Structures are given as structure tokens and as C-alpha cells.
mmCIF file of C-alpha atoms and ligand atoms in Angstrom:
data_model
loop_
_atom_site.group_PDB
_atom_site.id
_atom_site.type_symbol
_atom_site.label_atom_id
_atom_site.label_comp_id
_atom_site.label_asym_id
_atom_site.label_seq_id
_atom_site.Cartn_x
_atom_site.Cartn_y
_atom_site.Cartn_z
ATOM 1 C CA MET A 1 10.302 44.311 77.261
ATOM 2 C CA LYS A 2 9.812 44.245 73.477
ATOM 3 C CA CYS A 3 9.616 41.055 71.502
ATOM 4 C CA GLU A 4 13.090 40.285 70.076
ATOM 5 C CA LEU A 5 11.661 39.227 66.749
ATOM 6 C CA CYS A 6 9.211 41.919 65.758
ATOM 7 C CA GLN A 7 10.582 44.618 68.050
ATOM 8 C CA THR A 8 7.089 46.175 68.197
ATOM 9 C CA ARG A 9 4.850 44.096 70.423
ATOM 10 C CA ASN A 10 5.548 43.366 74.048
ATOM 11 C CA ALA A 11 7.259 40.074 74.774
ATOM 12 C CA LYS A 12 4.823 37.687 76.545
ATOM 13 C CA ILE A 13 6.965 34.544 76.888
ATOM 14 C CA LYS A 14 10.511 33.320 77.015
ATOM 15 C CA ARG A 15 11.054 30.600 74.463
ATOM 16 C CA PRO A 16 12.132 27.458 76.373
ATOM 17 C CA LYS A 17 14.418 26.456 73.489
ATOM 18 C CA ASN A 18 16.671 29.506 73.516
ATOM 19 C CA GLN A 19 15.325 31.793 76.242
ATOM 20 C CA MET A 20 14.363 34.473 73.679
ATOM 21 C CA PRO A 21 11.642 36.926 74.769
ATOM 22 C CA VAL A 22 8.890 36.890 72.157
ATOM 23 C CA CYS A 23 5.298 37.940 71.684
ATOM 24 C CA HIS A 24 2.596 35.278 71.118
ATOM 25 C CA GLU A 25 2.269 36.043 67.409
ATOM 26 C CA CYS A 26 6.015 35.644 66.779
ATOM 27 C CA PHE A 27 6.073 32.522 68.884
ATOM 28 C CA TYR A 28 3.442 30.873 66.710
ATOM 29 C CA ILE A 29 5.333 31.834 63.605
ATOM 30 C CA VAL A 30 8.771 30.561 64.679
ATOM 31 C CA PHE A 31 7.219 27.372 66.162
ATOM 32 C CA GLU A 32 5.466 26.538 62.834
ATOM 33 C CA GLU A 33 8.324 27.698 60.640
ATOM 34 C CA GLU A 34 10.845 25.555 62.423
ATOM 35 C CA ILE A 35 8.691 22.489 61.841
ATOM 36 C CA HIS A 36 8.236 23.474 58.209
ATOM 37 C CA HIS A 37 12.015 23.819 57.931
ATOM 38 C CA THR A 38 12.478 20.337 59.520
ATOM 39 C CA ILE A 39 9.998 18.859 57.051
ATOM 40 C CA MET A 40 11.584 20.506 53.974
ATOM 41 C CA THR A 41 15.273 19.887 54.800
ATOM 42 C CA ASN A 42 14.562 16.249 55.534
ATOM 43 C CA ASN A 43 12.327 15.644 52.551
ATOM 44 C CA LEU A 44 9.711 14.095 54.775
ATOM 45 C CA PHE A 45 6.823 14.125 52.277
ATOM 46 C CA LYS A 46 6.075 14.018 48.545
ATOM 47 C CA ARG A 47 3.146 15.776 46.944
ATOM 48 C CA GLY A 48 0.054 13.580 46.688
ATOM 49 C CA GLU A 49 0.984 11.270 49.602
ATOM 50 C CA ARG A 50 -1.624 10.057 52.037
ATOM 51 C CA ILE A 51 -0.342 10.666 55.541
ATOM 52 C CA ALA A 52 -1.695 8.950 58.647
ATOM 53 C CA ILE A 53 -1.320 11.222 61.696
ATOM 54 C CA GLY A 54 -1.050 8.997 64.807
ATOM 55 C CA ALA A 55 -3.654 10.692 66.967
ATOM 56 C CA SER A 56 -4.073 9.918 70.674
ATOM 57 C CA GLY A 57 -5.893 13.057 71.737
ATOM 58 C CA GLY A 58 -2.818 14.103 73.830
ATOM 59 C CA LYS A 59 -1.024 17.463 73.366
ATOM 60 C CA ASP A 60 1.684 16.215 70.968
ATOM 61 C CA SER A 61 -0.649 14.603 68.468
ATOM 62 C CA THR A 62 -3.224 17.380 68.743
ATOM 63 C CA VAL A 63 -0.593 19.998 67.985
ATOM 64 C CA LEU A 64 0.751 17.750 65.195
ATOM 65 C CA ALA A 65 -2.708 17.563 63.584
ATOM 66 C CA HIS A 66 -3.034 21.327 63.920
ATOM 67 C CA VAL A 67 0.361 22.206 62.552
ATOM 68 C CA MET A 68 0.296 19.633 59.729
ATOM 69 C CA THR A 69 -3.086 20.975 58.626
ATOM 70 C CA THR A 70 -1.824 24.579 58.833
ATOM 71 C CA LEU A 71 1.426 23.926 56.900
ATOM 72 C CA ASN A 72 -0.244 21.695 54.343
ATOM 73 C CA LYS A 73 -2.511 24.684 53.489
ATOM 74 C CA ARG A 74 0.035 27.469 53.887
ATOM 75 C CA TYR A 75 2.722 25.859 51.759
ATOM 76 C CA ASP A 76 0.468 23.758 49.593
ATOM 77 C CA TYR A 77 2.293 20.469 50.398
ATOM 78 C CA GLY A 78 -0.463 18.668 48.504
ATOM 79 C CA LEU A 79 -0.838 15.943 51.212
ATOM 80 C CA ASN A 80 -3.926 13.976 52.053
ATOM 81 C CA LEU A 81 -4.007 13.978 55.822
ATOM 82 C CA GLU A 82 -5.958 11.544 57.915
ATOM 83 C CA LEU A 83 -6.180 10.872 61.642
ATOM 84 C CA LEU A 84 -5.435 7.337 62.787
ATOM 85 C CA SER A 85 -6.099 6.321 66.435
ATOM 86 C CA VAL A 86 -5.448 3.175 68.355
ATOM 87 C CA ASP A 87 -7.957 2.165 70.989
ATOM 88 C CA GLU A 88 -6.065 0.052 73.531
ATOM 89 C CA GLY A 89 -9.277 -0.583 75.466
ATOM 90 C CA ILE A 90 -8.436 1.278 78.719
ATOM 91 C CA ILE A 91 -11.608 2.499 80.303
ATOM 92 C CA GLY A 92 -11.299 5.914 81.970
ATOM 93 C CA TYR A 93 -8.304 6.779 79.835
ATOM 94 C CA ARG A 94 -8.429 5.944 76.148
ATOM 95 C CA ASP A 95 -12.217 6.210 75.846
ATOM 96 C CA ASP A 96 -12.039 9.790 77.065
ATOM 97 C CA SER A 97 -9.010 10.711 74.968
ATOM 98 C CA LEU A 98 -10.697 9.327 71.848
ATOM 99 C CA GLU A 99 -13.503 11.713 72.496
ATOM 100 C CA THR A 100 -10.953 14.533 72.078
ATOM 101 C CA VAL A 101 -9.715 12.980 68.781
ATOM 102 C CA LYS A 102 -13.305 12.910 67.536
ATOM 103 C CA LYS A 103 -13.631 16.657 68.294
ATOM 104 C CA ASN A 104 -10.355 17.292 66.487
ATOM 105 C CA GLN A 105 -11.659 15.324 63.500
ATOM 106 C CA ILE A 106 -14.437 17.915 63.198
ATOM 107 C CA THR A 107 -12.199 20.959 63.888
ATOM 108 C CA TYR A 108 -9.599 19.966 61.265
ATOM 109 C CA GLU A 109 -12.059 18.312 58.898
ATOM 110 C CA LEU A 110 -9.918 15.165 58.621
ATOM 111 C CA PRO A 111 -11.085 11.583 58.202
ATOM 112 C CA LEU A 112 -10.617 9.520 61.340
ATOM 113 C CA THR A 113 -9.979 5.769 61.583
ATOM 114 C CA ILE A 114 -9.831 3.977 64.887
ATOM 115 C CA VAL A 115 -8.338 0.466 65.197
ATOM 116 C CA SER A 116 -8.775 -1.396 68.506
ATOM 117 C CA TYR A 117 -6.752 -4.037 70.260
ATOM 118 C CA LYS A 118 -9.980 -5.893 70.882
ATOM 119 C CA ASP A 119 -10.713 -6.207 67.135
ATOM 120 C CA LEU A 120 -7.101 -6.898 66.109
ATOM 121 C CA TYR A 121 -5.970 -9.146 68.951
ATOM 122 C CA GLY A 122 -9.098 -10.173 70.773
ATOM 123 C CA TRP A 123 -7.959 -8.531 74.013
ATOM 124 C CA THR A 124 -8.328 -5.065 75.509
ATOM 125 C CA MET A 125 -5.528 -3.688 77.759
ATOM 126 C CA ASP A 126 -7.976 -3.821 80.620
ATOM 127 C CA GLU A 127 -8.318 -7.578 80.121
ATOM 128 C CA ILE A 128 -4.604 -8.070 79.642
ATOM 129 C CA VAL A 129 -3.793 -6.231 82.872
ATOM 130 C CA LYS A 130 -6.315 -8.420 84.668
ATOM 131 C CA VAL A 131 -4.213 -11.512 83.603
ATOM 132 C CA ILE A 132 -0.664 -10.194 83.743
ATOM 133 C CA GLY A 133 -0.879 -7.464 86.375
ATOM 134 C CA LEU A 134 0.982 -4.164 86.250
ATOM 135 C CA THR A 135 4.576 -5.224 85.608
ATOM 136 C CA ASN A 136 4.857 -5.798 81.919
ATOM 137 C CA ASN A 137 1.718 -4.180 80.666
ATOM 138 C CA CYS A 138 3.553 -1.507 78.645
ATOM 139 C CA THR A 139 5.596 -4.231 76.838
ATOM 140 C CA PHE A 140 2.368 -5.700 75.537
ATOM 141 C CA CYS A 141 0.879 -2.339 74.884
ATOM 142 C CA GLY A 142 3.936 -0.971 73.069
ATOM 143 C CA VAL A 143 4.279 -3.985 70.813
ATOM 144 C CA PHE A 144 0.601 -4.137 70.012
ATOM 145 C CA ARG A 145 0.348 -0.340 69.371
ATOM 146 C CA ARG A 146 3.194 -0.327 66.924
ATOM 147 C CA GLN A 147 1.641 -3.084 64.860
ATOM 148 C CA ALA A 148 -1.931 -1.643 65.266
ATOM 149 C CA LEU A 149 -0.740 1.700 63.788
ATOM 150 C CA ASP A 150 0.796 -0.145 60.838
ATOM 151 C CA ARG A 151 -2.360 -2.122 60.325
ATOM 152 C CA GLY A 152 -4.534 0.923 60.539
ATOM 153 C CA ALA A 153 -2.289 2.824 58.124
ATOM 154 C CA MET A 154 -2.462 -0.045 55.638
ATOM 155 C CA LEU A 155 -6.217 -0.108 55.976
ATOM 156 C CA ILE A 156 -6.464 3.524 54.908
ATOM 157 C CA LYS A 157 -3.762 2.977 52.247
ATOM 158 C CA ALA A 158 -1.457 5.558 53.823
ATOM 159 C CA ASP A 159 1.998 6.148 52.366
ATOM 160 C CA LYS A 160 3.510 7.311 55.644
ATOM 161 C CA ILE A 161 2.747 7.557 59.352
ATOM 162 C CA VAL A 162 3.617 10.703 61.316
ATOM 163 C CA THR A 163 3.857 10.609 65.083
ATOM 164 C CA GLY A 164 4.041 13.346 67.656
ATOM 165 C CA HIS A 165 7.391 12.239 69.241
ATOM 166 C CA ASN A 166 9.019 15.419 70.357
ATOM 167 C CA ALA A 167 12.632 16.448 71.079
ATOM 168 C CA ASP A 168 12.292 15.622 74.837
ATOM 169 C CA ASP A 169 10.993 12.064 74.015
ATOM 170 C CA ILE A 170 13.920 11.525 71.598
ATOM 171 C CA ALA A 171 16.538 12.885 74.044
ATOM 172 C CA GLU A 172 15.192 10.546 76.717
ATOM 173 C CA THR A 173 15.317 7.586 74.374
ATOM 174 C CA VAL A 174 18.906 8.404 73.315
ATOM 175 C CA TYR A 175 19.902 8.537 76.976
ATOM 176 C CA MET A 176 18.060 5.287 77.816
ATOM 177 C CA ASN A 177 19.625 3.427 74.890
ATOM 178 C CA ILE A 178 23.065 4.587 75.907
ATOM 179 C CA LEU A 179 22.433 3.502 79.494
ATOM 180 C CA ARG A 180 21.437 0.063 78.498
ATOM 181 C CA GLY A 181 23.931 -0.249 75.662
ATOM 182 C CA ASP A 182 21.317 -0.765 72.985
ATOM 183 C CA PHE A 183 23.209 0.551 69.987
ATOM 184 C CA PHE A 184 20.841 -0.770 67.360
ATOM 185 C CA ARG A 185 17.991 1.314 68.855
ATOM 186 C CA LEU A 186 20.307 4.306 69.539
ATOM 187 C CA HIS A 187 21.048 4.422 65.811
ATOM 188 C CA LYS A 188 17.327 4.192 64.967
ATOM 189 C CA CYS A 189 15.858 6.537 67.578
ATOM 190 C CA VAL A 190 17.503 9.690 66.240
ATOM 191 C CA ASP A 191 16.364 8.972 62.700
ATOM 192 C CA ILE A 192 13.714 11.446 61.654
ATOM 193 C CA MET A 193 12.274 8.835 59.328
ATOM 194 C CA THR A 194 12.550 5.156 59.935
ATOM 195 C CA GLY A 195 11.817 2.492 57.330
ATOM 196 C CA ARG A 196 12.416 4.789 54.350
ATOM 197 C CA GLU A 197 12.720 1.807 52.101
ATOM 198 C CA ASP A 198 9.762 -0.043 53.607
ATOM 199 C CA ALA A 199 6.107 0.097 52.567
ATOM 200 C CA LEU A 200 5.191 2.316 55.516
ATOM 201 C CA PRO A 201 7.886 4.755 56.677
ATOM 202 C CA ARG A 202 7.339 6.618 59.960
ATOM 203 C CA CYS A 203 8.384 10.166 60.524
ATOM 204 C CA LYS A 204 8.681 12.561 63.425
ATOM 205 C CA PRO A 205 8.268 16.217 62.314
ATOM 206 C CA PHE A 206 8.647 17.274 65.963
ATOM 207 C CA LYS A 207 12.128 15.786 66.291
ATOM 208 C CA TYR A 208 13.565 19.185 67.251
ATOM 209 C CA THR A 209 10.443 20.636 68.935
ATOM 210 C CA TYR A 210 10.605 21.073 72.669
ATOM 211 C CA GLU A 211 7.826 19.613 74.762
ATOM 212 C CA LYS A 212 7.449 22.883 76.726
ATOM 213 C CA GLU A 213 6.844 24.753 73.479
ATOM 214 C CA ILE A 214 4.250 22.223 72.359
ATOM 215 C CA VAL A 215 2.428 22.712 75.638
ATOM 216 C CA MET A 216 2.640 26.529 75.278
ATOM 217 C CA TYR A 217 1.466 26.417 71.679
ATOM 218 C CA ALA A 218 -1.533 24.154 72.599
ATOM 219 C CA HIS A 219 -2.307 26.342 75.646
ATOM 220 C CA PHE A 220 -2.142 29.779 73.929
ATOM 221 C CA LYS A 221 -3.953 28.548 70.800
ATOM 222 C CA LYS A 222 -6.552 26.982 73.104
ATOM 223 C CA LEU A 223 -6.392 23.611 71.327
ATOM 224 C CA ASP A 224 -8.597 20.830 72.571
ATOM 225 C CA TYR A 225 -6.369 18.117 74.065
ATOM 226 C CA PHE A 226 -6.485 15.476 76.706
ATOM 227 C CA SER A 227 -3.852 15.628 79.408
ATOM 228 C CA THR A 228 -4.577 12.673 81.785
ATOM 229 C CA GLU A 229 -1.891 9.988 82.064
ATOM 230 C CA CYS A 230 -2.698 6.366 81.391
ATOM 231 C CA ILE A 231 -3.982 4.642 84.590
ATOM 232 C CA TYR A 232 -1.500 1.825 84.010
ATOM 233 C CA SER A 233 1.537 3.962 83.416
ATOM 234 C CA PRO A 234 4.506 2.844 85.567
ATOM 235 C CA ASN A 235 7.459 3.609 83.244
ATOM 236 C CA ALA A 236 9.762 4.228 86.219
ATOM 237 C CA TYR A 237 12.970 3.976 84.128
ATOM 238 C CA ARG A 238 11.954 6.618 81.596
ATOM 239 C CA GLY A 239 10.615 8.711 84.492
ATOM 240 C CA TYR A 240 14.135 8.844 86.087
ATOM 241 C CA VAL A 241 15.733 9.741 82.818
ATOM 242 C CA ARG A 242 13.138 12.451 82.202
ATOM 243 C CA GLU A 243 13.744 14.003 85.644
ATOM 244 C CA LEU A 244 17.453 13.953 85.036
ATOM 245 C CA ILE A 245 17.147 15.722 81.694
ATOM 246 C CA LYS A 246 14.645 18.224 83.188
ATOM 247 C CA ASP A 247 17.235 19.062 85.921
ATOM 248 C CA LEU A 248 19.978 19.475 83.371
ATOM 249 C CA GLU A 249 17.715 21.698 81.254
ATOM 250 C CA LYS A 250 17.387 24.179 84.143
ATOM 251 C CA VAL A 251 21.146 24.917 83.917
ATOM 252 C CA ARG A 252 21.528 24.388 80.166
ATOM 253 C CA PRO A 253 18.381 24.840 78.112
ATOM 254 C CA SER A 254 19.970 23.504 74.958
ATOM 255 C CA ILE A 255 20.586 20.133 76.582
ATOM 256 C CA ILE A 256 17.686 18.432 74.735
ATOM 257 C CA THR A 257 18.967 19.472 71.311
ATOM 258 C CA ASP A 258 22.571 18.671 72.481
ATOM 259 C CA ILE A 259 21.601 15.106 73.400
ATOM 260 C CA ILE A 260 19.873 14.572 70.073
ATOM 261 C CA HIS A 261 22.922 15.882 68.190
ATOM 262 C CA SER A 262 25.189 13.616 70.261
ATOM 263 C CA GLY A 263 22.949 10.674 69.343
ATOM 264 C CA GLU A 264 23.235 11.613 65.691
ATOM 265 C CA SER A 265 27.003 12.041 65.837
ATOM 266 C CA ILE A 266 27.871 8.850 67.658
ATOM 267 C CA LYS A 267 29.535 6.560 65.187
ATOM 268 C CA ILE A 268 28.694 2.946 65.936
ATOM 269 C CA ASP A 269 31.096 0.150 65.380
ATOM 270 C CA THR A 270 28.657 -2.059 63.592
ATOM 271 C CA SER A 271 30.877 -5.114 63.969
ATOM 272 C CA ASN A 272 29.750 -5.203 67.600
ATOM 273 C CA VAL A 273 26.051 -4.596 66.968
ATOM 274 C CA GLN A 274 23.626 -7.338 66.028
ATOM 275 C CA PHE A 275 21.134 -5.925 63.608
ATOM 276 C CA PRO A 276 17.882 -7.895 63.592
ATOM 277 C CA LYS A 277 17.010 -9.660 60.351
ATOM 278 C CA LYS A 278 13.803 -8.569 58.666
ATOM 279 C CA MET A 279 11.281 -11.109 57.641
ATOM 280 C CA ASN A 280 7.535 -11.698 57.617
ATOM 281 C CA CYS A 281 5.749 -13.273 60.538
ATOM 282 C CA LYS A 282 4.647 -16.798 59.664
ATOM 283 C CA GLN A 283 1.395 -16.284 61.572
ATOM 284 C CA CYS A 284 0.194 -12.775 60.744
ATOM 285 C CA GLY A 285 2.413 -11.774 57.843
ATOM 286 C CA PHE A 286 3.635 -8.539 59.449
ATOM 287 C CA VAL A 287 7.230 -7.459 59.844
ATOM 288 C CA ALA A 288 9.224 -9.679 62.187
ATOM 289 C CA SER A 289 12.813 -10.463 63.072
ATOM 290 C CA ASN A 290 11.991 -14.089 63.762
ATOM 291 C CA ASP A 291 9.531 -16.716 62.511
ATOM 292 C CA LEU A 292 6.910 -15.109 64.658
ATOM 293 C CA CYS A 293 6.593 -11.315 65.256
ATOM 294 C CA LYS A 294 6.656 -10.022 68.788
ATOM 295 C CA ALA A 295 2.912 -9.350 68.814
ATOM 296 C CA CYS A 296 2.133 -12.951 67.896
ATOM 297 C CA VAL A 297 4.511 -14.352 70.454
ATOM 298 C CA LEU A 298 2.888 -12.197 73.189
ATOM 299 C CA LEU A 299 -0.577 -12.968 71.907
ATOM 300 C CA ASP A 300 0.084 -16.739 71.815
ATOM 301 C CA GLY A 301 1.348 -16.444 75.410
ATOM 302 C CA LEU A 302 -1.829 -14.657 76.454
ATOM 303 C CA ASN A 303 -4.143 -17.040 74.649
ATOM 304 C CA LYS A 304 -2.392 -20.049 76.213
ATOM 305 C CA GLY A 305 -2.324 -18.408 79.623
ATOM 306 C CA LYS A 306 1.499 -18.247 79.591
ATOM 307 C CA ALA A 307 1.928 -14.515 79.150
ATOM 308 C CA ARG A 308 4.837 -14.300 81.587
ATOM 309 C CA VAL A 309 6.818 -16.905 79.656
ATOM 310 C CA ALA A 310 6.230 -15.008 76.388
ATOM 311 C CA ILE A 311 7.775 -11.828 77.784
ATOM 312 C CA GLY A 312 11.035 -13.622 78.533
ATOM 313 C CA ARG A 313 11.415 -15.012 75.001
ATOM 314 C CA LYS A 314 13.842 -13.157 72.829
ATOM 315 C CA GLU A 315 12.537 -12.004 69.449
HETATM 316 FE FE1 SF4 B 1 -0.090 1.363 77.203
HETATM 317 FE FE2 SF4 B 1 1.654 1.571 79.172
HETATM 318 FE FE3 SF4 B 1 1.171 3.657 77.614
HETATM 319 FE FE4 SF4 B 1 -0.726 2.801 79.317
HETATM 320 S S1 SF4 B 1 1.285 3.645 79.834
HETATM 321 S S2 SF4 B 1 -1.057 3.361 77.164
HETATM 322 S S3 SF4 B 1 -0.389 0.591 79.279
HETATM 323 S S4 SF4 B 1 2.136 1.729 77.005
HETATM 324 ZN ZN1 ZN B 2 6.871 39.642 68.077
HETATM 325 ZN ZN1 ZN B 3 2.715 -11.964 63.718
#
């Protein structure tokens, strides 16, 4: 069968997004061009900006570093790209994946900054798990990572942070927010750029990029990425939602894009949604919706040996 795009080479794959038979060369082109289109139509960047690429060494962020470097050169975006990694302190997982980021730093010739939980908060995830066990570890980790990325980006004087969140991640988050009635987050999770008016906006150039295509791209291009899951990963709830979407995808490949479009189109009656206030944490000065930011509340709990109490406190 011939490739549907060039009509000359043999088709080697079926695009997961639309089932189109294409050759490898055309697949690379459409994959990259769709991301370029997303970047341009959403005005994600301005010439001269310093962009921190959140790099974990996994497939998404490795492909993100590769594609951002490629497009920045091809279309002369004029961006200063840098890699920014967070070391959660998980032996046997993050130490290995950071080795992959270091290799990428050399391949793409990008500066790399690593910020660690140990330096920022005085605790590694390994130490936190020893104290709190394996029930709420991802709550700590998620809150700390978010702030750690901000802190790292401020350190390198970045104008924006880009993350490798892909279409599957966003569709899962839309679904999870609907299931738990979290309309504030539903509103936010489909936004390609959050915090536009803040000092450090975050954007997701892979918002419409299918995970399967990211894996294919990384595989055929032989990119160096780390594929092991975190040793503390439970995430049962997201796991169920992911399975459900994967099952639906088998009968309707467009389901991922459909869910994202639904999330974008849902009009929210804001009179019923409590939007958190924005202020600065009295302890660390970072963004908070209360006197103390979530990271400080969790950290205080840990330091006082009352981590379980801290989790129950509403921000
Ligand atoms: Fe952190 Fe949980 Fe992700 Fe592991 S699975 S890196 S503990 S958020
Ligand atoms: Zn082709
Ligand atoms: Zn704080």
C-alpha cells in the first residue's frame, strides 16, 4: 500500500490519530507540522523568550526537547531553549532517568538545570515515603514538583515553561475532573497555556498530540528516552480512566480529541464554581490560595511529624 500523503513510498504505519497509512518520512513531517501549527495558532511564544523545557527523561519530554529544537531551527522561532529537570530523590527511578536527560543535553546542545526536592525542601521522596507510606506520596510529589519547576524556571530567568503533557493526559484529566465535579480544574486543564498573565506561564505544545504517535516518533527516530515507571506510582484512579479511554479508542480513534473538544466547549456556570484566590505564601512567597501555599502546609506537616494531618487540610 502506498503512503497516502506522498503517494510514492510504501506506507509503513497507520497513524493512530486518523488511521491514515503513511511512510515514516511523511509521518515525521505531519507530526512536527501539527505541533508547529498548534504553536503558531495559539501564539505560544514570542521571539527572544527563554523557554524552560520540563525534562524528565521520559518519552514525552524527550520528544518535546527534540521537536522544540527542530522547529526552533526550522522556523527560526528565535527562542532560547533550556532543559529544566526536577530531582524528586527516588533512587532506582529518577537518578536513572536524569542520566537520560544528561545525554539529551549533549545531543540537543541545551543548557540543563536540575533542582532537587532535597535542596528545596530538605526531604527526598524516598525519605517522605518512609514517613508517610505509599498512600499520599503523589500528593506531596505533585505539589512539590509544581513549585520546584517554577523555582527552577525563575532561577534560569525563563519567560515560560513548556511541558510534555499530551492529548491522552489531557483527555484523562478532563474525564477525571468531570467525574469528581471539579469544574475549576476542568476549565484550566484544557487551556493550552495557563497563567498567561502571570510571571511564568506554562504551555503544552502537545495538547493535540496522541501518546501513541509520540511513542512511534521516539521509536522510529531512535531517541534516547527512559521508559520505567516510578517505583511509588499507584495512581489507581487515573489508571482506570486511562483504561476506559484506551478501550473507547479502539472503537473510535478520535475519542481523545473529542474529549478535549468537549472539555473546551463545556460552558461553566461560574456562579457555582469557587475560584481560588491568588496571593503570595506568607512563608515562602510563592503563589498560594491561602496564607500558606500547599507546599509549605505539607512541608510543615512533615517537619512536625504530622504529615497525615497536613493532607486533610484544605488549601
Ligand atoms: Fe512522584 Fe507519584 Fe509520580 Fe512517583 S508516581 S514521581 S511519587 S507523583
Ligand atoms: Zn509518504
Ligand atoms: Zn509556601
